[in-house]
Amino acid sequence: MRSRIVTAAAFTAATALAVTGCGSGSSGSSAKSIKVVYWQNLDSANKLQANFLASMVKEFTKANPGTKVTLVPVVASENDYYTKLQLMMRSPATAPDLVYEDTALINSDIAGGYLKPLDAYTAKWADWSQYAKAAKGAVTGASDGKTYAVPDDTDTRGIWYNKQLLQKAGIAVPWQPKTWADVIAAAKKIKAKLPGVTPLNLYTGQAGGEASSMQGFEMLLYGTPAGDKSLYDASQKKWVVGSQGFKDSLDFVHTVYSEGLGPSKEQALGANFGTTVGTELIPEGKLAIDIDGSWMPNNWSSAAAKPWKEWQSVMGTAAMPTQNGQAPGRTSMSGGWAWSIPAKAKNPDLAWKFLSTTLQTKTNAAKWNVTNANIAVRTDVASDPAYLNSVPTNKFFTELVADTHYRPGLPEYNQVSTAIQKAMESVTTGQASVDKAASTFDNDVKAAVGDDKTVEGTS
Amino acid sequence: MTALAPAPRGTGGDRRSRGAPALSPAPAVRSLLRGLPTVPAVVLLVVFLAGPIAYCVYYAFTDMQLTGASGTHFVGFDNFTRALKDTDFLNAMWLTLVFVVGSAVVGQNTLGLALAVLMQKATRPVRALVNGVVIAAWVLPEVVAGYLMYAFFFNQGSLNSLLDALHLPDQNWLYTMPILAVCLANVWRGTAFSLMVFTAAINDVPQELVEAAEMDGAGPWQRLWRVVLPVIRPSILTNLMLITLQTLSVFGLIYTMTRGGPGNKSETLPIFMYQQAFQNSLIGYGTAIALVLLVVGALFSVVYIRLLKLEDD
């Protein structure tokens, strides 16, 4: 009788273990295999990174027989991608060996204890000296000064405009607005002269995620007189609230959408608008001015889903002006993406080997920057004529680096960014006035970072 | 189908006479042994149900984050006080009530009842057609239903094409009144459940009662109001309880249609909870909101159960 009880108990325990996946032998990667996670955005036609990584895996497995690299694309909106990634990195059972992230989030994940410091690896890697200082800064932990990722590209942002449409509206090209007012004035001219054309696109709202915060809002905010201190004051280590610059930027957003100078609100607040802009509105000549990133040509290259060869003659570029044309006269925002190794990775050494001997050799880094039309972070690549000439706009966007700004590399940035998107959305829809949206933002930021970490803006 | 068949009699085995054989184990041991077969199920329930729920309650009192903080600390009622001061939370609370009352208590319930009553006198093909259409909406996966409804309501969608054909002004509810759009969508999707419950209940109303009322000169309205409804009252309350709890936790439908936007005009509690926990990485705050949602559901249930109790007294 007793033995039966024991047997039943043992059976029960075994069942529980089996169903919860506890116990040994359930790990997915052996010493010879790694799992690499990257973001496949909702535009499933965009396979640039998938194809590039597949060729890298081929190269690596050929050089290292017996190794296995599994690519795991996560198909999601950008915000959902990070959520999924963080959930994966939380548990040793699901942690990948190499992950691809926007540098804006690196500090959040460092503070979360998700990432492994790479200093021991970079110390023995000759190529590390080739990486630009600003790019290294973007992947350095705010609290401990250690390196947590290897950046593979950076970007800048500016104004893309359709030369033909501007000329039709009676605006001389090449066009270079000097102030925000110039941008609005041009948009108004286009609206009056060209019915059926969206004059100006400015990303906005929560569905757009970081694109709204960065291409949309920070391109304005960092061009206000407070400049680098408009969102975060690094000298006081405090977030700026209640500033006039913030309200002015919101007012710009409000003007664009309330006066019908932008896309329809329903379109702008949709989840996949970025793809629509790059693959439909611009090539079809339905959008005249777009405040967007240096990577736009990868929507139109021969490798893209819908190649558009004419872009080189149709599209012009201009720098985003500062609010009133004050020095330095132009502004830009830079981010970039980077490869990290999760703290709970099963096979960090092999992941590093893949990263340093294949993904980020000079040749392959250049190949990636050319493929994806982004700005190089390695000085040896940046001066390479093949890279500079690969995309006609590379030179213009690389020069913007001189006047660019980086987002505050802090764990709280993510929440502040969400608060920005919320404020933008409420003035876009007209749900709140500029003042009301700005004060909601102030409260959101105080709730997220603590009252003692905020300071009233002076300008 | 008329009245229910009598319930099967209890099938208790013949009782053992007292003075059991000396070899049988003591009563305590015996009941233990009888419980033995349920042990695996109990263990699984504890591991997969009670465990996560207990964790969830615990997280609600911590400042756990998905990213941005390594440690998790016990913060007492901070998350709840924060929620009460959070205008977005209060907005979500209000919209949740609107959504539940509008789409479930009023919408699905009334429409389901009306359809059930009308179908009493319908011919077989009509009944089959209506049943088919209504139930088709219900068996669709939530996300599919959400996309269909989006395609129906959005600016260039089928509803506006229809309105254009009839020379009526266009609507733009997804944008101007998103909570109305998701309410209508939820009525469309969920009415089938109420329809089935009420059809079964009405079929169980004793025919002689209705006939007697007719003999006494009651018109169709009076028969419905004074005979049928009082008889099926318990079914109405049970149905209300079930659809209220279902509607409280609707996420996919709203998320696919509006993502809680524009702004926060259709951000009900489940959507708000998701955004706090996964977009803002505030797991602790998100789970606290989940607990609040649980309490709201419990309150509704308590009211319905009280009403049912009155019924019995």
PDB file of N, CA, C and O in Angstrom, chain A residues 96 110 124 126 134 147 153 171 247 282 324 336 357 365 389 428 453:
ATOM      1  N   PRO A  96      18.560  34.162 -26.229  1.00  0.00           N
ATOM      2  CA  PRO A  96      19.355  33.960 -27.442  1.00  0.00           C
ATOM      3  C   PRO A  96      20.839  34.189 -27.131  1.00  0.00           C
ATOM      4  O   PRO A  96      21.201  34.526 -26.001  1.00  0.00           O
ATOM      5  N   ILE A 110      20.613  47.206 -20.069  1.00  0.00           N
ATOM      6  CA  ILE A 110      21.783  47.049 -19.193  1.00  0.00           C
ATOM      7  C   ILE A 110      21.313  47.118 -17.748  1.00  0.00           C
ATOM      8  O   ILE A 110      21.639  46.264 -16.923  1.00  0.00           O
ATOM      9  N   LYS A 124      40.656  42.344 -26.734  1.00  0.00           N
ATOM     10  CA  LYS A 124      41.524  41.506 -27.580  1.00  0.00           C
ATOM     11  C   LYS A 124      41.165  41.617 -29.057  1.00  0.00           C
ATOM     12  O   LYS A 124      41.541  40.772 -29.850  1.00  0.00           O
ATOM     13  N   ALA A 126      41.361  43.769 -32.409  1.00  0.00           N
ATOM     14  CA  ALA A 126      42.071  44.890 -33.033  1.00  0.00           C
ATOM     15  C   ALA A 126      41.111  45.885 -33.692  1.00  0.00           C
ATOM     16  O   ALA A 126      41.348  47.099 -33.667  1.00  0.00           O
ATOM     17  N   ALA A 134      31.566  58.468 -30.764  1.00  0.00           N
ATOM     18  CA  ALA A 134      30.151  58.704 -30.427  1.00  0.00           C
ATOM     19  C   ALA A 134      29.371  57.394 -30.442  1.00  0.00           C
ATOM     20  O   ALA A 134      28.499  57.147 -29.604  1.00  0.00           O
ATOM     21  N   THR A 147      31.395  48.440 -21.924  1.00  0.00           N
ATOM     22  CA  THR A 147      30.832  48.305 -23.266  1.00  0.00           C
ATOM     23  C   THR A 147      29.873  47.122 -23.301  1.00  0.00           C
ATOM     24  O   THR A 147      30.207  46.044 -22.819  1.00  0.00           O
ATOM     25  N   ASP A 153      25.782  50.272 -37.277  1.00  0.00           N
ATOM     26  CA  ASP A 153      25.456  51.368 -38.188  1.00  0.00           C
ATOM     27  C   ASP A 153      25.006  52.561 -37.351  1.00  0.00           C
ATOM     28  O   ASP A 153      24.711  52.441 -36.169  1.00  0.00           O
ATOM     29  N   ILE A 171       8.077  76.397 -55.828  1.00  0.00           N
ATOM     30  CA  ILE A 171       9.170  76.554 -54.861  1.00  0.00           C
ATOM     31  C   ILE A 171      10.470  76.192 -55.585  1.00  0.00           C
ATOM     32  O   ILE A 171      10.555  75.141 -56.230  1.00  0.00           O
ATOM     33  N   LYS A 247       6.721  73.072 -25.791  1.00  0.00           N
ATOM     34  CA  LYS A 247       5.402  73.527 -26.260  1.00  0.00           C
ATOM     35  C   LYS A 247       5.465  73.974 -27.721  1.00  0.00           C
ATOM     36  O   LYS A 247       4.549  73.697 -28.497  1.00  0.00           O
ATOM     37  N   ILE A 282       5.816  58.148 -51.305  1.00  0.00           N
ATOM     38  CA  ILE A 282       6.909  58.872 -51.965  1.00  0.00           C
ATOM     39  C   ILE A 282       7.090  58.415 -53.413  1.00  0.00           C
ATOM     40  O   ILE A 282       7.056  59.246 -54.330  1.00  0.00           O
ATOM     41  N   ASN A 324      14.460  78.980 -35.199  1.00  0.00           N
ATOM     42  CA  ASN A 324      14.449  80.335 -35.758  1.00  0.00           C
ATOM     43  C   ASN A 324      15.693  80.596 -36.598  1.00  0.00           C
ATOM     44  O   ASN A 324      16.073  81.731 -36.801  1.00  0.00           O
ATOM     45  N   GLY A 336      20.999  54.391 -34.132  1.00  0.00           N
ATOM     46  CA  GLY A 336      21.761  53.307 -34.713  1.00  0.00           C
ATOM     47  C   GLY A 336      21.456  52.031 -33.971  1.00  0.00           C
ATOM     48  O   GLY A 336      20.861  52.056 -32.896  1.00  0.00           O
ATOM     49  N   THR A 357      34.394  37.884 -36.190  1.00  0.00           N
ATOM     50  CA  THR A 357      35.140  37.371 -37.349  1.00  0.00           C
ATOM     51  C   THR A 357      34.312  37.359 -38.620  1.00  0.00           C
ATOM     52  O   THR A 357      34.852  37.155 -39.696  1.00  0.00           O
ATOM     53  N   ALA A 365      31.073  44.793 -42.682  1.00  0.00           N
ATOM     54  CA  ALA A 365      30.435  45.988 -42.126  1.00  0.00           C
ATOM     55  C   ALA A 365      30.105  46.954 -43.266  1.00  0.00           C
ATOM     56  O   ALA A 365      29.015  47.528 -43.320  1.00  0.00           O
ATOM     57  N   ASN A 389      30.241  56.158 -52.405  1.00  0.00           N
ATOM     58  CA  ASN A 389      29.584  56.314 -53.702  1.00  0.00           C
ATOM     59  C   ASN A 389      28.427  55.346 -53.914  1.00  0.00           C
ATOM     60  O   ASN A 389      27.749  55.414 -54.925  1.00  0.00           O
ATOM     61  N   THR A 428      -2.303  65.841 -32.060  1.00  0.00           N
ATOM     62  CA  THR A 428      -2.607  65.479 -33.447  1.00  0.00           C
ATOM     63  C   THR A 428      -4.106  65.276 -33.624  1.00  0.00           C
ATOM     64  O   THR A 428      -4.711  65.763 -34.576  1.00  0.00           O
ATOM     65  N   LYS A 453      14.188  64.127 -10.165  1.00  0.00           N
ATOM     66  CA  LYS A 453      15.054  63.992 -11.334  1.00  0.00           C
ATOM     67  C   LYS A 453      14.574  64.842 -12.500  1.00  0.00           C
ATOM     68  O   LYS A 453      14.906  64.595 -13.644  1.00  0.00           O
TER      69      LYS A 453
END
